[in-house]
C-alpha cells in the first residue's frame, strides 16, 4: 500500500505492507534516531511525537500515522556550523543533554529528548516529578536518570529565558581538608533570579595533584554527545546496504535434547528465503564464546550449531530471507525431531552421581580443572594462610548461607551485527561488541577464514554491561553471508535477549567466619556453587572474582594483617539453563551480598559498631592484596601491594552525607516520630512503616595485570589537531572522552582538538576491549604514552623552527643551538621556549608536513599493567519498609568512592549513578526464573522490571580522590564498583529497620513478607 506520511514537516510517499510498523517505515526512510528496543514499546526507545504526543512507533502501524504530524529527533536541532551554511544549532533540550552529561550510550537519548519536548510544550515550568513522569516511558539502563532529569529542568529554564547557570562544581580541595567530613553548601543564591537549580556534578574531594591539570579532572562534554543528541546513524543497525538479508534463529523448545532428525526443505522452498543452515551444513568447530584474551581461560564447549540442544532457547537452525517476516515464517517450516533428555535445572543436582551429562561431545576441551563428566565447568580451590588454624584461634564462629539470582544485562540496544563481503573478498563484521579484536580472532577458525580476511567494525554501542563481552551471535550473520554471498543483518528480539543471551551467574554461597572477642577476624571462608548454565563461558574467571575481589577486603587485624587466613572454594556447574557470562561487576556483586551481609550480622551479634568492625578488619595501604599471592585466573600468581586505599575517607564522607550519626540506632528516626532533614515525609509517623539505614564496604579491581593490553595511535594534522585511534570500546562509559582528555593534557591542546575514533580492527591498534574496569587505566595509559611520543616530536620540531628563525643551524656534533627540545613546554596549542618565544601548533604542523625535513608527527604505544590497583567505596542506603506487605522502598543511595583521580567528574558520576541503579534492581526486583521444564518466566521488559525514572530513589555520588602511583594521572577504575555495595547496604538497612534478615536477593515483597512471618 502507498502512504503519505508527514515527517518533520516534510511529506514522504512510502510503499509498505499493511502490517508494517511505523518504526520500520521511519527507519527505512533514514530516520535512524528512532530505535528498536523491544517488540512491545516497553523500552520506549522507539518514541516519536505524533501530533505532539509521544507514541511508540514500534507498537503502531505506519498506516495509522497517515494524516498526522510525525516528529523524530532529526526534526529538532542540528550542529550549528555546517560549513558555509549556518544553522540555528541544537534545540535547548539537546544542548542541555550535552552540557549536563545526560548521555551515556545515547541509545535512549532521542526518545528521552522527544518525551521532554512534549512535556515542555504542555508545561514550560515543570518540577522534577513532572519530568520524571514525562520520561518514565523511556527506559535508560545507563544513567540512573539523574542527569537526564536535570537536563530537562535546565532546558526548561533556558526556554523560559532564565539564567542557565546552576551546575555547582562542589569540591573540597587541598591537603588540610582532603579527608575531613564535608560541609554541605547551601543552595547557591548568586544567580539572582534563577528559579530552577540543577545539580549534575558529584561532590569531589580532590587530590592536590589534579590542581595543575588543564583538561584532566574537568567536566568536559562528551566527545560523542553532539551526534547522539541528534540521533545520527551511529549504531550498528543504522545502516542500509543494498541486498541486505534478515537473519532469524530457530531456538530449542526443550531444555535438553538430541536432534534426531532435522528437515529444512520446506523452509528452503519458501519464496524469499536465501538460506537455511542446520548443524549439518556448517563446519563443526568447538570454541568458547567468552570474549577474552588468548588462551581463553575456560573450556571449549560450544558450536555455532550442534546436534544437541542444552537449554530452552539454544540454537537449532538459522535462516536468511528477504524480510524479517519471511525469515520468521521459514522458521515455522523447519521440521525437527528431538530425543528429549533429562534436564538439570537446579545447580545442586548437577554434580550428583546419577546426573545426566550435559557435555558429552568428543570435541570438548578442558581448561584447568573443568570436568564434563561431573558437569563441572570450573573448580576453584584457593587457600591463603591456614584457615583451620584461624578458626581454632577464634572465640566465635559464624556460619550462614546466602543466594544470589540470575539477572540480565538488559542493555536497551539488543545484540546486533551486520556482515558482508567487501570488494576484496574480506568479511566485514559490523557489530555492537565490547571486544572487536576478540571477535576477529575467535571467529576466524569458526568461519574457516584467516584473521587477515576478517575486518570487525565496532560502531557506537547502545550499552553492553558485559553482555557484549561475548562473541555471542556474530557467527550467525557471518555463516549466512558466507552461504549467500549477501549482506545479512541479525538483530536480537527482546525475548532472545532473555532466552538466548548471557546473564549474571546465580550462586548459592556458604560463609564461615572466625572472630576474636575484640573483633579481629581470624579466618574467613566462602564456598560458592555457581551456575554457568549450558555453556562454560566466563565460568572460571567470573566465579574466581567472586572470591578474589570480595574476600580480599577483610584480612583481619593485628598479626593477621601480615598473614590473613582466607579460603575461597567454588564449583561452577553446568545446568540446562541459558548460559551465564560477563555482567558488569564480573562475579564481585555475587561475593559482596554474602560477605557484607555476613559481616553485618557478626557485628550486630557481637555488639560492635558495624562501621568500626568493618574498618578494623579491612585491608590498608601498603598491605599485600591477599589473593595476588595465591591466584591469577589459572596463571602464575604475582604478589601485589595495594598502595592507595581511601576507604576510611569514603566512610567519613558518606556517613556525614547520609546523616548516619543522627539516624543509626535512633528509634525516633526509625519509627518516624523524629523528623530530620533526611526523612521521607510520606512515611513519617506511621506504625506500619519503619525506616532503616545500612552500609556496605567494597573493593574492585582495575584491569587484569600482565594480560590486559591496550594500544593507541595519535597523529598530528595540518591544522595542529590530532587523530586519536584506540582499539578501546566506549560502550557509553565515556571512555572515548576521558582517553582523549588525557591525550589532550599531554599534548597541551583543548579536548576539541583531539578527534577520537574507536574502533576498527583494520585501522585502530589492538585493544583487548572494554571489560574488567580497565579502559581508563590501560587504554588511557596507552594513549598517554602515544601522546608523549607526539609531544616529544613537536618539541624537537619547535626547537628546530625557533633555531632556524634565530639563524642558528643545529650542528649534531657541536650541538650548537639556542633552543633545545628539552626546554620547550606545550600548552594552549603552542610550543613555548623559556624566553617567551613560541611556535603555534598550526605552524609546526604545516612545517612538518609540507615544508622542512618533512615527517608525520605520530606516536603509537601500548600498555600492559603489572598491577591491578583496587578502587574502594562505602555504600550507604536508606530504606522504608512496609511491615504489613514486605514492600521495601529505597529512599536514598549514597556512594563515596575512591577511584583514584577522576578524569571527568561528569562521566564518572554518571557511571556511579547508573551502576547503583542496576545494582538496585539486583537488590530488590530483578530475577530470571524458569519453570519445571526450563522455560523462562521473564521474557520481556514487563515481567523483568528495570527501574524507571519515576521510581528512583535519591542518588548521590561522592568522589574521594587518591593518587594511584601506577598511572600517569593517578587513576583507578570506576565502572564496576557501583554494582557491588547496593544490595548488601539495602539488606543491612532492612535489618536495621525491622530486625529481619533476608539472605536471598532480590528482596521482593513476597520474600520479605515471608521472612517477617517466619521471624
Ligand atoms: S544512555 Fe540511556 S540506555 Fe544508555
JSON list of N, CA and C and ligand atoms in Angstrom, two decimals, residues 102-109 112 138-143 145 148 410-413 461-463 465 731-732, ligand 1:
[
{"chain": "A", "resi": 102, "resn": "UNK", "atom": "N", "xyz": [24.10, 14.09, 30.28]},
{"chain": "A", "resi": 102, "resn": "UNK", "atom": "CA", "xyz": [22.93, 13.23, 30.40]},
{"chain": "A", "resi": 102, "resn": "UNK", "atom": "C", "xyz": [22.97, 12.02, 29.47]},
{"chain": "A", "resi": 103, "resn": "UNK", "atom": "N", "xyz": [24.04, 11.92, 28.69]},
{"chain": "A", "resi": 103, "resn": "UNK", "atom": "CA", "xyz": [24.11, 10.85, 27.69]},
{"chain": "A", "resi": 103, "resn": "UNK", "atom": "C", "xyz": [25.21, 9.88, 28.09]},
{"chain": "A", "resi": 104, "resn": "UNK", "atom": "N", "xyz": [24.86, 8.61, 28.14]},
{"chain": "A", "resi": 104, "resn": "UNK", "atom": "CA", "xyz": [25.93, 7.61, 28.24]},
{"chain": "A", "resi": 104, "resn": "UNK", "atom": "C", "xyz": [26.01, 6.88, 26.91]},
{"chain": "A", "resi": 105, "resn": "UNK", "atom": "N", "xyz": [25.31, 5.76, 26.76]},
{"chain": "A", "resi": 105, "resn": "UNK", "atom": "CA", "xyz": [25.40, 5.13, 25.44]},
{"chain": "A", "resi": 105, "resn": "UNK", "atom": "C", "xyz": [24.65, 5.93, 24.39]},
{"chain": "A", "resi": 106, "resn": "UNK", "atom": "N", "xyz": [23.63, 6.66, 24.80]},
{"chain": "A", "resi": 106, "resn": "UNK", "atom": "CA", "xyz": [22.90, 7.52, 23.87]},
{"chain": "A", "resi": 106, "resn": "UNK", "atom": "C", "xyz": [21.79, 6.82, 23.11]},
{"chain": "A", "resi": 107, "resn": "UNK", "atom": "N", "xyz": [21.56, 5.54, 23.38]},
{"chain": "A", "resi": 107, "resn": "UNK", "atom": "CA", "xyz": [20.55, 4.81, 22.63]},
{"chain": "A", "resi": 107, "resn": "UNK", "atom": "C", "xyz": [19.14, 5.29, 22.98]},
{"chain": "A", "resi": 108, "resn": "UNK", "atom": "N", "xyz": [18.93, 5.62, 24.24]},
{"chain": "A", "resi": 108, "resn": "UNK", "atom": "CA", "xyz": [17.61, 6.10, 24.67]},
{"chain": "A", "resi": 108, "resn": "UNK", "atom": "C", "xyz": [17.46, 7.61, 24.51]},
{"chain": "A", "resi": 109, "resn": "UNK", "atom": "N", "xyz": [18.56, 8.29, 24.22]},
{"chain": "A", "resi": 109, "resn": "UNK", "atom": "CA", "xyz": [18.57, 9.75, 24.30]},
{"chain": "A", "resi": 109, "resn": "UNK", "atom": "C", "xyz": [17.56, 10.44, 23.36]},
{"chain": "A", "resi": 112, "resn": "UNK", "atom": "N", "xyz": [14.18, 10.14, 24.95]},
{"chain": "A", "resi": 112, "resn": "UNK", "atom": "CA", "xyz": [14.04, 10.97, 26.16]},
{"chain": "A", "resi": 112, "resn": "UNK", "atom": "C", "xyz": [13.84, 12.43, 25.78]},
{"chain": "A", "resi": 138, "resn": "UNK", "atom": "N", "xyz": [10.44, 5.91, 28.87]},
{"chain": "A", "resi": 138, "resn": "UNK", "atom": "CA", "xyz": [11.68, 5.65, 28.13]},
{"chain": "A", "resi": 138, "resn": "UNK", "atom": "C", "xyz": [12.69, 5.06, 29.12]},
{"chain": "A", "resi": 139, "resn": "UNK", "atom": "N", "xyz": [12.96, 3.77, 28.98]},
{"chain": "A", "resi": 139, "resn": "UNK", "atom": "CA", "xyz": [13.90, 3.13, 29.91]},
{"chain": "A", "resi": 139, "resn": "UNK", "atom": "C", "xyz": [15.33, 3.49, 29.54]},
{"chain": "A", "resi": 140, "resn": "UNK", "atom": "N", "xyz": [16.10, 3.77, 30.56]},
{"chain": "A", "resi": 140, "resn": "UNK", "atom": "CA", "xyz": [17.53, 4.01, 30.37]},
{"chain": "A", "resi": 140, "resn": "UNK", "atom": "C", "xyz": [18.26, 3.06, 31.31]},
{"chain": "A", "resi": 141, "resn": "UNK", "atom": "N", "xyz": [19.15, 2.25, 30.77]},
{"chain": "A", "resi": 141, "resn": "UNK", "atom": "CA", "xyz": [19.88, 1.28, 31.61]},
{"chain": "A", "resi": 141, "resn": "UNK", "atom": "C", "xyz": [21.22, 1.87, 32.05]},
{"chain": "A", "resi": 142, "resn": "UNK", "atom": "N", "xyz": [21.57, 3.06, 31.55]},
{"chain": "A", "resi": 142, "resn": "UNK", "atom": "CA", "xyz": [22.93, 3.57, 31.81]},
{"chain": "A", "resi": 142, "resn": "UNK", "atom": "C", "xyz": [23.00, 4.64, 32.88]},
{"chain": "A", "resi": 143, "resn": "UNK", "atom": "N", "xyz": [22.06, 5.57, 32.91]},
{"chain": "A", "resi": 143, "resn": "UNK", "atom": "CA", "xyz": [22.31, 6.84, 33.61]},
{"chain": "A", "resi": 143, "resn": "UNK", "atom": "C", "xyz": [21.79, 6.90, 35.04]},
{"chain": "A", "resi": 145, "resn": "UNK", "atom": "N", "xyz": [19.08, 8.12, 35.50]},
{"chain": "A", "resi": 145, "resn": "UNK", "atom": "CA", "xyz": [18.13, 9.21, 35.22]},
{"chain": "A", "resi": 145, "resn": "UNK", "atom": "C", "xyz": [18.49, 10.55, 35.88]},
{"chain": "A", "resi": 148, "resn": "UNK", "atom": "N", "xyz": [19.69, 13.09, 32.97]},
{"chain": "A", "resi": 148, "resn": "UNK", "atom": "CA", "xyz": [18.61, 13.43, 32.04]},
{"chain": "A", "resi": 148, "resn": "UNK", "atom": "C", "xyz": [17.53, 14.31, 32.68]},
{"chain": "A", "resi": 410, "resn": "UNK", "atom": "N", "xyz": [20.31, -6.42, 30.14]},
{"chain": "A", "resi": 410, "resn": "UNK", "atom": "CA", "xyz": [19.20, -5.57, 29.68]},
{"chain": "A", "resi": 410, "resn": "UNK", "atom": "C", "xyz": [19.66, -4.23, 29.10]},
{"chain": "A", "resi": 411, "resn": "UNK", "atom": "N", "xyz": [20.76, -4.27, 28.33]},
{"chain": "A", "resi": 411, "resn": "UNK", "atom": "CA", "xyz": [21.12, -3.07, 27.57]},
{"chain": "A", "resi": 411, "resn": "UNK", "atom": "C", "xyz": [19.97, -2.78, 26.62]},
{"chain": "A", "resi": 412, "resn": "UNK", "atom": "N", "xyz": [19.68, -1.51, 26.40]},
{"chain": "A", "resi": 412, "resn": "UNK", "atom": "CA", "xyz": [18.48, -1.19, 25.61]},
{"chain": "A", "resi": 412, "resn": "UNK", "atom": "C", "xyz": [18.71, -1.50, 24.13]},
{"chain": "A", "resi": 413, "resn": "UNK", "atom": "N", "xyz": [19.91, -1.32, 23.63]},
{"chain": "A", "resi": 413, "resn": "UNK", "atom": "CA", "xyz": [20.19, -1.79, 22.26]},
{"chain": "A", "resi": 413, "resn": "UNK", "atom": "C", "xyz": [20.43, -3.30, 22.35]},
{"chain": "A", "resi": 461, "resn": "UNK", "atom": "N", "xyz": [28.00, 1.73, 20.60]},
{"chain": "A", "resi": 461, "resn": "UNK", "atom": "CA", "xyz": [27.34, 0.61, 21.29]},
{"chain": "A", "resi": 461, "resn": "UNK", "atom": "C", "xyz": [26.24, 1.17, 22.19]},
{"chain": "A", "resi": 462, "resn": "UNK", "atom": "N", "xyz": [25.05, 0.60, 22.11]},
{"chain": "A", "resi": 462, "resn": "UNK", "atom": "CA", "xyz": [23.93, 1.05, 22.94]},
{"chain": "A", "resi": 462, "resn": "UNK", "atom": "C", "xyz": [23.87, 0.33, 24.26]},
{"chain": "A", "resi": 463, "resn": "UNK", "atom": "N", "xyz": [24.98, 0.33, 24.98]},
{"chain": "A", "resi": 463, "resn": "UNK", "atom": "CA", "xyz": [25.07, -0.36, 26.26]},
{"chain": "A", "resi": 463, "resn": "UNK", "atom": "C", "xyz": [25.54, -1.78, 26.08]},
{"chain": "A", "resi": 465, "resn": "UNK", "atom": "N", "xyz": [27.41, -3.65, 29.30]},
{"chain": "A", "resi": 465, "resn": "UNK", "atom": "CA", "xyz": [27.42, -4.13, 30.69]},
{"chain": "A", "resi": 465, "resn": "UNK", "atom": "C", "xyz": [27.95, -5.55, 30.80]},
{"chain": "A", "resi": 731, "resn": "UNK", "atom": "N", "xyz": [31.37, 1.91, 25.43]},
{"chain": "A", "resi": 731, "resn": "UNK", "atom": "CA", "xyz": [30.01, 1.37, 25.34]},
{"chain": "A", "resi": 731, "resn": "UNK", "atom": "C", "xyz": [29.02, 2.25, 26.07]},
{"chain": "A", "resi": 732, "resn": "UNK", "atom": "N", "xyz": [29.38, 3.54, 26.14]},
{"chain": "A", "resi": 732, "resn": "UNK", "atom": "CA", "xyz": [28.54, 4.50, 26.84]},
{"chain": "A", "resi": 732, "resn": "UNK", "atom": "C", "xyz": [29.19, 5.02, 28.10]},
{"chain": "B", "resi": 1, "resn": "LIG", "atom": "S1", "xyz": [22.10, 6.28, 27.91]},
{"chain": "B", "resi": 1, "resn": "LIG", "atom": "FE1", "xyz": [20.08, 5.56, 28.24]},
{"chain": "B", "resi": 1, "resn": "LIG", "atom": "S2", "xyz": [20.15, 3.47, 27.64]},
{"chain": "B", "resi": 1, "resn": "LIG", "atom": "FE2", "xyz": [22.20, 4.14, 27.51]}
]
